[in-house]
Amino acid sequence: MLDMLVSGGTIVSPRGRVRADLGVKNGRVVSVGEDLGEAREHVDAAGLHVLPGLIDVHVHFRDPGMTAKEDFGSGSTAAAVGGVTTVFDMPNTDPPVSTAERWRAKYEVVAPKARVDFGLYGVVTQDNGAELTAMADEGAMGFKLFMGQTTGDNPCPDDGVIFAAFRTAATLGLTIGAHAENNAVLQLLKRELRAAGRTDPRAHLESRPAFIEAEAVSRAATLAAAAGNHLHIHHLSTREGLQRVVQARALGTRISCEALIGHLLLDDAAYESQGNLVQLNPPIRPAEHVQALWEGIAARTIDCIATDHAPHTGEEQACTDVWSAVGGFIGVETLLPLLLTQVAAGRLELEQLVQLTSAGPAAIYGASPQKGSLDLGADADFVLVDTQRTAVISGQQLHSAHPVTPYEGWQATGMPVATYLRGQCVARDGVPVGDPRGRLVKPRRVHRATA
Ligand SMILES: [Zn+2]
């Protein structure tokens, strides 16, 4: 007998959509089709779409050490309600996750609070080369490389350290995700803009022009090609950066890239309308770059969409001096409604949405076949979606600790109705269900093919 039968829905995968029932046993998908037999629990999905739960490879739940901004409880509640069943959390917490001991300590703190499954990255620093293997042995999802300065002010490693980390990652079969910005040049431009007396929100954009990203992507890709590791470019934001990714791929480099929902939906007009709330690293760009990212999605040169969910306190976000303002804003709970709205507008196919938010992210970090699909044997992580339901996005209804969103008042068409994690409901109609039951996701290590 099945544990659960999800009946009457339309199951969506990157390959297409099919009207079929879904059978769940022991938290996994065991059958897809018609007349699947008896089940202990019935879920009526008539009129709804059944999507694999979303995987957000880029969240900052700020736990431990920065829990005035968010913690793993509030962050993962926002994820569950928003249809995101797996998150990969960034290592620039306090202390930064630079050793196996700190990785383990973070795991112990966050695991009991997690409402969704989670992976934890380690960070590459100037002097932690010896710890990378130990973090991998603990279960690190991969490693984050900060080439440009951002929250936490973790110093950027030099190119020799970067290359050594890439070689280690190749040996371990793990992915390195890069924040690709040339730090020395952006610091120079910041000093010049400050000296010129600029304090307005747009100065942030001017301190980080497109070539800063393109240069860092080129450099990282060149080193990765030699080292043989999988290089993932986080929050790719420019036409020039995307060109460098496409070039590197054509040369045989193992490279993937991610676009942020913020970079896809906001352009530089937001500096005037929203001020420092939309400060982000890399910055919200002029419309020509937004256009280039959508072209990259259409051309399938962009591999996944993430949020860079980056909460801060209300006090921090009210800062009016651009040089003291904080980077990033929340987004994990609004990702799916905003993307479904793009589907309703005809800008994105539902199958593409699944590819970019489930199958793609799982493949990049080696979380498939357990995560990212509803194929037989996969974890029964799914979200029931009503593509017709409309809502107005309001911070008051979001579950982050400080729910200030640049999408306040935006109309959404398409909403998650209920979210299931390994065959159990974790959220329904905008509220969390049950106790936290999220588990660690470990990567399946993908090694370089040896000659
Ligand atoms: Zn980030």
mmCIF file of N, CA, C and O in Angstrom, residues 49-132:
data_model
loop_
_atom_site.group_PDB
_atom_site.id
_atom_site.type_symbol
_atom_site.label_atom_id
_atom_site.label_comp_id
_atom_site.label_asym_id
_atom_site.label_seq_id
_atom_site.Cartn_x
_atom_site.Cartn_y
_atom_site.Cartn_z
ATOM 1 N N HIS A 49 -1.111 22.010 -10.943
ATOM 2 C CA HIS A 49 0.130 21.473 -11.499
ATOM 3 C C HIS A 49 1.007 20.966 -10.351
ATOM 4 O O HIS A 49 1.043 21.576 -9.272
ATOM 5 N N VAL A 50 1.673 19.857 -10.599
ATOM 6 C CA VAL A 50 2.575 19.260 -9.608
ATOM 7 C C VAL A 50 4.006 19.478 -10.107
ATOM 8 O O VAL A 50 4.418 18.897 -11.109
ATOM 9 N N LEU A 51 4.724 20.330 -9.410
ATOM 10 C CA LEU A 51 6.106 20.644 -9.807
ATOM 11 C C LEU A 51 7.069 19.997 -8.813
ATOM 12 O O LEU A 51 6.755 19.915 -7.621
ATOM 13 N N PRO A 52 8.251 19.579 -9.265
ATOM 14 C CA PRO A 52 9.271 19.210 -8.270
ATOM 15 C C PRO A 52 9.502 20.402 -7.339
ATOM 16 O O PRO A 52 9.453 21.556 -7.787
ATOM 17 N N GLY A 53 9.741 20.140 -6.062
ATOM 18 C CA GLY A 53 10.046 21.235 -5.158
ATOM 19 C C GLY A 53 11.236 22.025 -5.680
ATOM 20 O O GLY A 53 12.159 21.447 -6.244
ATOM 21 N N LEU A 54 11.194 23.333 -5.486
ATOM 22 C CA LEU A 54 12.289 24.149 -6.001
ATOM 23 C C LEU A 54 13.553 23.966 -5.160
ATOM 24 O O LEU A 54 13.469 23.672 -3.965
ATOM 25 N N ILE A 55 14.696 24.120 -5.810
ATOM 26 C CA ILE A 55 15.993 24.091 -5.122
ATOM 27 C C ILE A 55 16.622 25.469 -5.298
ATOM 28 O O ILE A 55 16.867 25.896 -6.424
ATOM 29 N N ASP A 56 16.856 26.155 -4.198
ATOM 30 C CA ASP A 56 17.502 27.472 -4.255
ATOM 31 C C ASP A 56 18.955 27.284 -3.818
ATOM 32 O O ASP A 56 19.230 27.035 -2.640
ATOM 33 N N VAL A 57 19.881 27.391 -4.779
ATOM 34 C CA VAL A 57 21.295 27.110 -4.479
ATOM 35 C C VAL A 57 21.995 28.297 -3.829
ATOM 36 O O VAL A 57 23.204 28.244 -3.603
ATOM 37 N N HIS A 58 21.239 29.365 -3.540
ATOM 38 C CA HIS A 58 21.906 30.579 -3.066
ATOM 39 C C HIS A 58 21.043 31.305 -2.033
ATOM 40 O O HIS A 58 20.294 32.226 -2.352
ATOM 41 N N VAL A 59 21.129 30.859 -0.785
ATOM 42 C CA VAL A 59 20.442 31.577 0.299
ATOM 43 C C VAL A 59 21.422 31.891 1.419
ATOM 44 O O VAL A 59 22.429 31.202 1.611
ATOM 45 N N HIS A 60 21.107 32.954 2.126
ATOM 46 C CA HIS A 60 21.848 33.348 3.329
ATOM 47 C C HIS A 60 20.850 33.367 4.485
ATOM 48 O O HIS A 60 20.122 34.341 4.651
ATOM 49 N N PHE A 61 20.798 32.291 5.241
ATOM 50 C CA PHE A 61 19.868 32.244 6.373
ATOM 51 C C PHE A 61 20.522 32.777 7.658
ATOM 52 O O PHE A 61 19.905 32.778 8.711
ATOM 53 N N ARG A 62 21.785 33.238 7.544
ATOM 54 C CA ARG A 62 22.435 34.055 8.588
ATOM 55 C C ARG A 62 22.674 33.342 9.905
ATOM 56 O O ARG A 62 22.926 34.000 10.926
ATOM 57 N N ASP A 63 22.589 32.022 9.901
ATOM 58 C CA ASP A 63 22.696 31.243 11.123
ATOM 59 C C ASP A 63 23.933 30.347 11.017
ATOM 60 O O ASP A 63 24.067 29.627 10.021
ATOM 61 N N PRO A 64 24.868 30.365 11.961
ATOM 62 C CA PRO A 64 24.835 31.123 13.216
ATOM 63 C C PRO A 64 25.472 32.516 13.077
ATOM 64 O O PRO A 64 26.092 32.818 12.074
ATOM 65 N N GLY A 65 25.256 33.316 14.112
ATOM 66 C CA GLY A 65 26.043 34.534 14.291
ATOM 67 C C GLY A 65 25.404 35.813 13.835
ATOM 68 O O GLY A 65 25.804 36.895 14.267
ATOM 69 N N MET A 66 24.443 35.727 12.898
ATOM 70 C CA MET A 66 23.819 36.954 12.397
ATOM 71 C C MET A 66 22.296 36.829 12.508
ATOM 72 O O MET A 66 21.554 37.299 11.642
ATOM 73 N N THR A 67 21.850 36.207 13.598
ATOM 74 C CA THR A 67 20.448 35.830 13.680
ATOM 75 C C THR A 67 19.532 37.012 14.006
ATOM 76 O O THR A 67 18.315 36.846 14.045
ATOM 77 N N ALA A 68 20.112 38.200 14.166
ATOM 78 C CA ALA A 68 19.243 39.380 14.229
ATOM 79 C C ALA A 68 18.624 39.652 12.859
ATOM 80 O O ALA A 68 17.573 40.267 12.754
ATOM 81 N N LYS A 69 19.290 39.170 11.804
ATOM 82 C CA LYS A 69 18.795 39.374 10.436
ATOM 83 C C LYS A 69 17.774 38.292 10.036
ATOM 84 O O LYS A 69 16.779 38.574 9.345
ATOM 85 N N GLU A 70 18.049 37.049 10.403
ATOM 86 C CA GLU A 70 17.250 35.880 10.025
ATOM 87 C C GLU A 70 17.840 34.714 10.789
ATOM 88 O O GLU A 70 18.980 34.792 11.244
ATOM 89 N N ASP A 71 17.104 33.610 10.942
ATOM 90 C CA ASP A 71 17.759 32.380 11.368
ATOM 91 C C ASP A 71 17.237 31.241 10.505
ATOM 92 O O ASP A 71 16.415 31.459 9.622
ATOM 93 N N PHE A 72 17.754 30.045 10.745
ATOM 94 C CA PHE A 72 17.384 28.943 9.863
ATOM 95 C C PHE A 72 15.907 28.592 10.004
ATOM 96 O O PHE A 72 15.295 28.076 9.061
ATOM 97 N N GLY A 73 15.316 28.901 11.160
ATOM 98 C CA GLY A 73 13.886 28.645 11.343
ATOM 99 C C GLY A 73 13.038 29.545 10.472
ATOM 100 O O GLY A 73 12.206 29.080 9.685
ATOM 101 N N SER A 74 13.262 30.858 10.565
ATOM 102 C CA SER A 74 12.448 31.789 9.773
ATOM 103 C C SER A 74 12.754 31.660 8.285
ATOM 104 O O SER A 74 11.861 31.668 7.431
ATOM 105 N N GLY A 75 14.032 31.496 7.947
ATOM 106 C CA GLY A 75 14.402 31.376 6.543
ATOM 107 C C GLY A 75 13.804 30.143 5.891
ATOM 108 O O GLY A 75 13.264 30.205 4.782
ATOM 109 N N SER A 76 13.884 29.014 6.595
ATOM 110 C CA SER A 76 13.378 27.781 5.983
ATOM 111 C C SER A 76 11.856 27.727 6.006
ATOM 112 O O SER A 76 11.243 27.053 5.175
ATOM 113 N N THR A 77 11.228 28.449 6.922
ATOM 114 C CA THR A 77 9.773 28.559 6.888
ATOM 115 C C THR A 77 9.339 29.323 5.640
ATOM 116 O O THR A 77 8.411 28.926 4.925
ATOM 117 N N ALA A 78 10.043 30.418 5.352
ATOM 118 C CA ALA A 78 9.766 31.189 4.131
ATOM 119 C C ALA A 78 9.931 30.310 2.894
ATOM 120 O O ALA A 78 9.116 30.353 1.964
ATOM 121 N N ALA A 79 10.978 29.482 2.897
ATOM 122 C CA ALA A 79 11.218 28.588 1.762
ATOM 123 C C ALA A 79 10.061 27.612 1.590
ATOM 124 O O ALA A 79 9.508 27.460 0.488
ATOM 125 N N ALA A 80 9.681 26.953 2.673
ATOM 126 C CA ALA A 80 8.617 25.935 2.603
ATOM 127 C C ALA A 80 7.319 26.535 2.082
ATOM 128 O O ALA A 80 6.667 25.967 1.196
ATOM 129 N N VAL A 81 6.950 27.679 2.614
ATOM 130 C CA VAL A 81 5.695 28.315 2.190
ATOM 131 C C VAL A 81 5.769 28.697 0.715
ATOM 132 O O VAL A 81 4.787 28.633 -0.021
ATOM 133 N N GLY A 82 6.968 29.053 0.260
ATOM 134 C CA GLY A 82 7.141 29.478 -1.125
ATOM 135 C C GLY A 82 7.344 28.346 -2.120
ATOM 136 O O GLY A 82 7.570 28.604 -3.298
ATOM 137 N N GLY A 83 7.297 27.083 -1.674
ATOM 138 C CA GLY A 83 7.445 25.967 -2.607
ATOM 139 C C GLY A 83 8.877 25.533 -2.834
ATOM 140 O O GLY A 83 9.146 24.722 -3.707
ATOM 141 N N VAL A 84 9.801 26.074 -2.037
ATOM 142 C CA VAL A 84 11.224 25.711 -2.142
ATOM 143 C C VAL A 84 11.483 24.614 -1.106
ATOM 144 O O VAL A 84 11.384 24.855 0.091
ATOM 145 N N THR A 85 11.828 23.407 -1.569
ATOM 146 C CA THR A 85 11.978 22.275 -0.651
ATOM 147 C C THR A 85 13.437 21.970 -0.306
ATOM 148 O O THR A 85 13.697 21.165 0.582
ATOM 149 N N THR A 86 14.362 22.580 -1.032
ATOM 150 C CA THR A 86 15.780 22.402 -0.715
ATOM 151 C C THR A 86 16.499 23.735 -0.875
ATOM 152 O O THR A 86 16.293 24.438 -1.874
ATOM 153 N N VAL A 87 17.312 24.084 0.112
ATOM 154 C CA VAL A 87 18.134 25.294 0.014
ATOM 155 C C VAL A 87 19.587 24.915 0.253
ATOM 156 O O VAL A 87 19.886 23.990 1.009
ATOM 157 N N PHE A 88 20.492 25.617 -0.425
ATOM 158 C CA PHE A 88 21.919 25.485 -0.146
ATOM 159 C C PHE A 88 22.356 26.807 0.472
ATOM 160 O O PHE A 88 22.246 27.863 -0.154
ATOM 161 N N ASP A 89 22.842 26.728 1.720
ATOM 162 C CA ASP A 89 23.098 27.938 2.499
ATOM 163 C C ASP A 89 24.561 28.370 2.406
ATOM 164 O O ASP A 89 25.482 27.556 2.518
ATOM 165 N N MET A 90 24.744 29.661 2.249
ATOM 166 C CA MET A 90 26.074 30.240 2.045
ATOM 167 C C MET A 90 26.889 30.265 3.347
ATOM 168 O O MET A 90 26.323 30.367 4.441
ATOM 169 N N PRO A 91 28.216 30.209 3.200
ATOM 170 C CA PRO A 91 29.079 30.032 4.376
ATOM 171 C C PRO A 91 29.539 31.328 5.031
ATOM 172 O O PRO A 91 30.313 31.280 5.986
ATOM 173 N N ASN A 92 29.071 32.500 4.553
ATOM 174 C CA ASN A 92 29.534 33.748 5.174
ATOM 175 C C ASN A 92 28.665 34.102 6.374
ATOM 176 O O ASN A 92 28.154 35.197 6.508
ATOM 177 N N THR A 93 28.524 33.089 7.240
ATOM 178 C CA THR A 93 27.889 33.291 8.536
ATOM 179 C C THR A 93 28.993 33.649 9.527
ATOM 180 O O THR A 93 30.142 33.840 9.141
ATOM 181 N N ASP A 94 28.666 33.749 10.808
ATOM 182 C CA ASP A 94 29.660 34.181 11.789
ATOM 183 C C ASP A 94 29.773 33.141 12.892
ATOM 184 O O ASP A 94 28.838 32.973 13.657
ATOM 185 N N PRO A 95 30.885 32.423 13.027
ATOM 186 C CA PRO A 95 32.087 32.556 12.202
ATOM 187 C C PRO A 95 31.887 31.982 10.799
ATOM 188 O O PRO A 95 31.025 31.132 10.621
ATOM 189 N N PRO A 96 32.702 32.441 9.822
ATOM 190 C CA PRO A 96 32.595 31.873 8.483
ATOM 191 C C PRO A 96 32.910 30.376 8.495
ATOM 192 O O PRO A 96 33.706 29.915 9.320
ATOM 193 N N VAL A 97 32.272 29.636 7.595
ATOM 194 C CA VAL A 97 32.420 28.179 7.570
ATOM 195 C C VAL A 97 33.693 27.814 6.801
ATOM 196 O O VAL A 97 33.661 27.457 5.630
ATOM 197 N N SER A 98 34.823 27.938 7.491
ATOM 198 C CA SER A 98 36.120 27.760 6.836
ATOM 199 C C SER A 98 36.868 26.511 7.307
ATOM 200 O O SER A 98 37.932 26.209 6.786
ATOM 201 N N THR A 99 36.307 25.805 8.271
ATOM 202 C CA THR A 99 36.939 24.569 8.758
ATOM 203 C C THR A 99 35.863 23.494 8.943
ATOM 204 O O THR A 99 34.669 23.792 9.064
ATOM 205 N N ALA A 100 36.329 22.247 9.007
ATOM 206 C CA ALA A 100 35.399 21.133 9.222
ATOM 207 C C ALA A 100 34.694 21.280 10.571
ATOM 208 O O ALA A 100 33.503 20.978 10.696
ATOM 209 N N GLU A 101 35.422 21.757 11.552
ATOM 210 C CA GLU A 101 34.824 21.928 12.882
ATOM 211 C C GLU A 101 33.680 22.955 12.844
ATOM 212 O O GLU A 101 32.621 22.751 13.428
ATOM 213 N N ARG A 102 33.915 24.056 12.126
ATOM 214 C CA ARG A 102 32.863 25.078 12.015
ATOM 215 C C ARG A 102 31.702 24.578 11.173
ATOM 216 O O ARG A 102 30.540 24.918 11.433
ATOM 217 N N TRP A 103 32.011 23.789 10.145
ATOM 218 C CA TRP A 103 30.934 23.224 9.323
ATOM 219 C C TRP A 103 30.042 22.361 10.199
ATOM 220 O O TRP A 103 28.821 22.475 10.163
ATOM 221 N N ARG A 104 30.657 21.506 10.983
ATOM 222 C CA ARG A 104 29.905 20.598 11.856
ATOM 223 C C ARG A 104 29.099 21.392 12.894
ATOM 224 O O ARG A 104 27.944 21.090 13.159
ATOM 225 N N ALA A 105 29.718 22.447 13.456
ATOM 226 C CA ALA A 105 29.030 23.263 14.462
ATOM 227 C C ALA A 105 27.808 23.952 13.841
ATOM 228 O O ALA A 105 26.741 24.030 14.453
ATOM 229 N N LYS A 106 27.955 24.438 12.602
ATOM 230 C CA LYS A 106 26.818 25.073 11.929
ATOM 231 C C LYS A 106 25.713 24.051 11.693
ATOM 232 O O LYS A 106 24.538 24.330 11.942
ATOM 233 N N TYR A 107 26.115 22.869 11.237
ATOM 234 C CA TYR A 107 25.111 21.819 11.001
ATOM 235 C C TYR A 107 24.305 21.554 12.282
ATOM 236 O O TYR A 107 23.068 21.472 12.243
ATOM 237 N N GLU A 108 25.004 21.440 13.404
ATOM 238 C CA GLU A 108 24.312 21.134 14.666
ATOM 239 C C GLU A 108 23.322 22.234 15.044
ATOM 240 O O GLU A 108 22.255 21.971 15.582
ATOM 241 N N VAL A 109 23.678 23.487 14.738
ATOM 242 C CA VAL A 109 22.808 24.614 15.089
ATOM 243 C C VAL A 109 21.578 24.673 14.185
ATOM 244 O O VAL A 109 20.464 24.893 14.643
ATOM 245 N N VAL A 110 21.781 24.473 12.884
ATOM 246 C CA VAL A 110 20.680 24.748 11.947
ATOM 247 C C VAL A 110 19.753 23.549 11.742
ATOM 248 O O VAL A 110 18.562 23.734 11.476
ATOM 249 N N ALA A 111 20.269 22.330 11.847
ATOM 250 C CA ALA A 111 19.462 21.150 11.505
ATOM 251 C C ALA A 111 18.133 21.080 12.265
ATOM 252 O O ALA A 111 17.096 20.800 11.657
ATOM 253 N N PRO A 112 18.112 21.342 13.587
ATOM 254 C CA PRO A 112 16.836 21.208 14.298
ATOM 255 C C PRO A 112 15.787 22.257 13.892
ATOM 256 O O PRO A 112 14.608 22.087 14.180
ATOM 257 N N LYS A 113 16.232 23.338 13.227
ATOM 258 C CA LYS A 113 15.295 24.411 12.862
ATOM 259 C C LYS A 113 14.797 24.297 11.428
ATOM 260 O O LYS A 113 13.933 25.079 11.011
ATOM 261 N N ALA A 114 15.357 23.370 10.648
ATOM 262 C CA ALA A 114 15.132 23.378 9.198
ATOM 263 C C ALA A 114 13.775 22.789 8.825
ATOM 264 O O ALA A 114 13.488 21.636 9.126
ATOM 265 N N ARG A 115 12.961 23.567 8.137
ATOM 266 C CA ARG A 115 11.675 23.083 7.634
ATOM 267 C C ARG A 115 11.779 22.506 6.228
ATOM 268 O O ARG A 115 10.813 21.949 5.709
ATOM 269 N N VAL A 116 12.931 22.719 5.583
ATOM 270 C CA VAL A 116 13.168 22.125 4.267
ATOM 271 C C VAL A 116 14.546 21.462 4.296
ATOM 272 O O VAL A 116 15.350 21.724 5.201
ATOM 273 N N ASP A 117 14.811 20.618 3.305
ATOM 274 C CA ASP A 117 16.129 19.982 3.237
ATOM 275 C C ASP A 117 17.170 21.031 2.849
ATOM 276 O O ASP A 117 16.843 22.044 2.215
ATOM 277 N N PHE A 118 18.414 20.775 3.212
ATOM 278 C CA PHE A 118 19.416 21.821 3.056
ATOM 279 C C PHE A 118 20.796 21.233 2.801
ATOM 280 O O PHE A 118 21.128 20.155 3.278
ATOM 281 N N GLY A 119 21.569 21.961 2.031
ATOM 282 C CA GLY A 119 22.996 21.697 1.887
ATOM 283 C C GLY A 119 23.749 22.875 2.462
ATOM 284 O O GLY A 119 23.227 23.997 2.512
ATOM 285 N N LEU A 120 24.974 22.629 2.943
ATOM 286 C CA LEU A 120 25.778 23.694 3.546
ATOM 287 C C LEU A 120 27.115 23.797 2.816
ATOM 288 O O LEU A 120 27.850 22.811 2.723
ATOM 289 N N TYR A 121 27.424 24.988 2.326
ATOM 290 C CA TYR A 121 28.709 25.220 1.665
ATOM 291 C C TYR A 121 29.807 25.507 2.683
ATOM 292 O O TYR A 121 29.545 26.031 3.771
ATOM 293 N N GLY A 122 31.043 25.215 2.284
ATOM 294 C CA GLY A 122 32.212 25.744 2.974
ATOM 295 C C GLY A 122 32.737 26.921 2.174
ATOM 296 O O GLY A 122 32.380 27.107 1.013
ATOM 297 N N VAL A 123 33.597 27.730 2.795
ATOM 298 C CA VAL A 123 34.150 28.899 2.117
ATOM 299 C C VAL A 123 35.633 28.655 1.810
ATOM 300 O O VAL A 123 36.319 27.943 2.553
ATOM 301 N N VAL A 124 36.108 29.211 0.695
ATOM 302 C CA VAL A 124 37.531 29.187 0.355
ATOM 303 C C VAL A 124 38.151 30.471 0.905
ATOM 304 O O VAL A 124 37.714 31.569 0.558
ATOM 305 N N THR A 125 39.143 30.335 1.788
ATOM 306 C CA THR A 125 39.835 31.521 2.300
ATOM 307 C C THR A 125 41.305 31.453 1.892
ATOM 308 O O THR A 125 41.750 30.472 1.298
ATOM 309 N N GLN A 126 42.030 32.497 2.246
ATOM 310 C CA GLN A 126 43.448 32.577 1.867
ATOM 311 C C GLN A 126 44.260 31.423 2.464
ATOM 312 O O GLN A 126 45.247 30.994 1.879
ATOM 313 N N ASP A 127 43.822 30.898 3.611
ATOM 314 C CA ASP A 127 44.690 29.937 4.300
ATOM 315 C C ASP A 127 43.979 28.666 4.777
ATOM 316 O O ASP A 127 44.456 28.003 5.690
ATOM 317 N N ASN A 128 42.868 28.289 4.155
ATOM 318 C CA ASN A 128 42.187 27.077 4.658
ATOM 319 C C ASN A 128 42.253 25.904 3.676
ATOM 320 O O ASN A 128 41.415 24.999 3.733
ATOM 321 N N GLY A 129 43.252 25.917 2.789
ATOM 322 C CA GLY A 129 43.363 24.849 1.791
ATOM 323 C C GLY A 129 43.318 23.457 2.389
ATOM 324 O O GLY A 129 42.718 22.540 1.815
ATOM 325 N N ALA A 130 43.917 23.314 3.567
ATOM 326 C CA ALA A 130 43.985 21.985 4.181
ATOM 327 C C ALA A 130 42.623 21.544 4.721
ATOM 328 O O ALA A 130 42.423 20.355 4.999
ATOM 329 N N GLU A 131 41.686 22.481 4.874
ATOM 330 C CA GLU A 131 40.385 22.142 5.460
ATOM 331 C C GLU A 131 39.337 21.733 4.421
ATOM 332 O O GLU A 131 38.276 21.229 4.768
ATOM 333 N N LEU A 132 39.624 21.984 3.140
ATOM 334 C CA LEU A 132 38.596 21.742 2.127
ATOM 335 C C LEU A 132 38.202 20.267 2.082
ATOM 336 O O LEU A 132 37.011 19.927 2.048
#
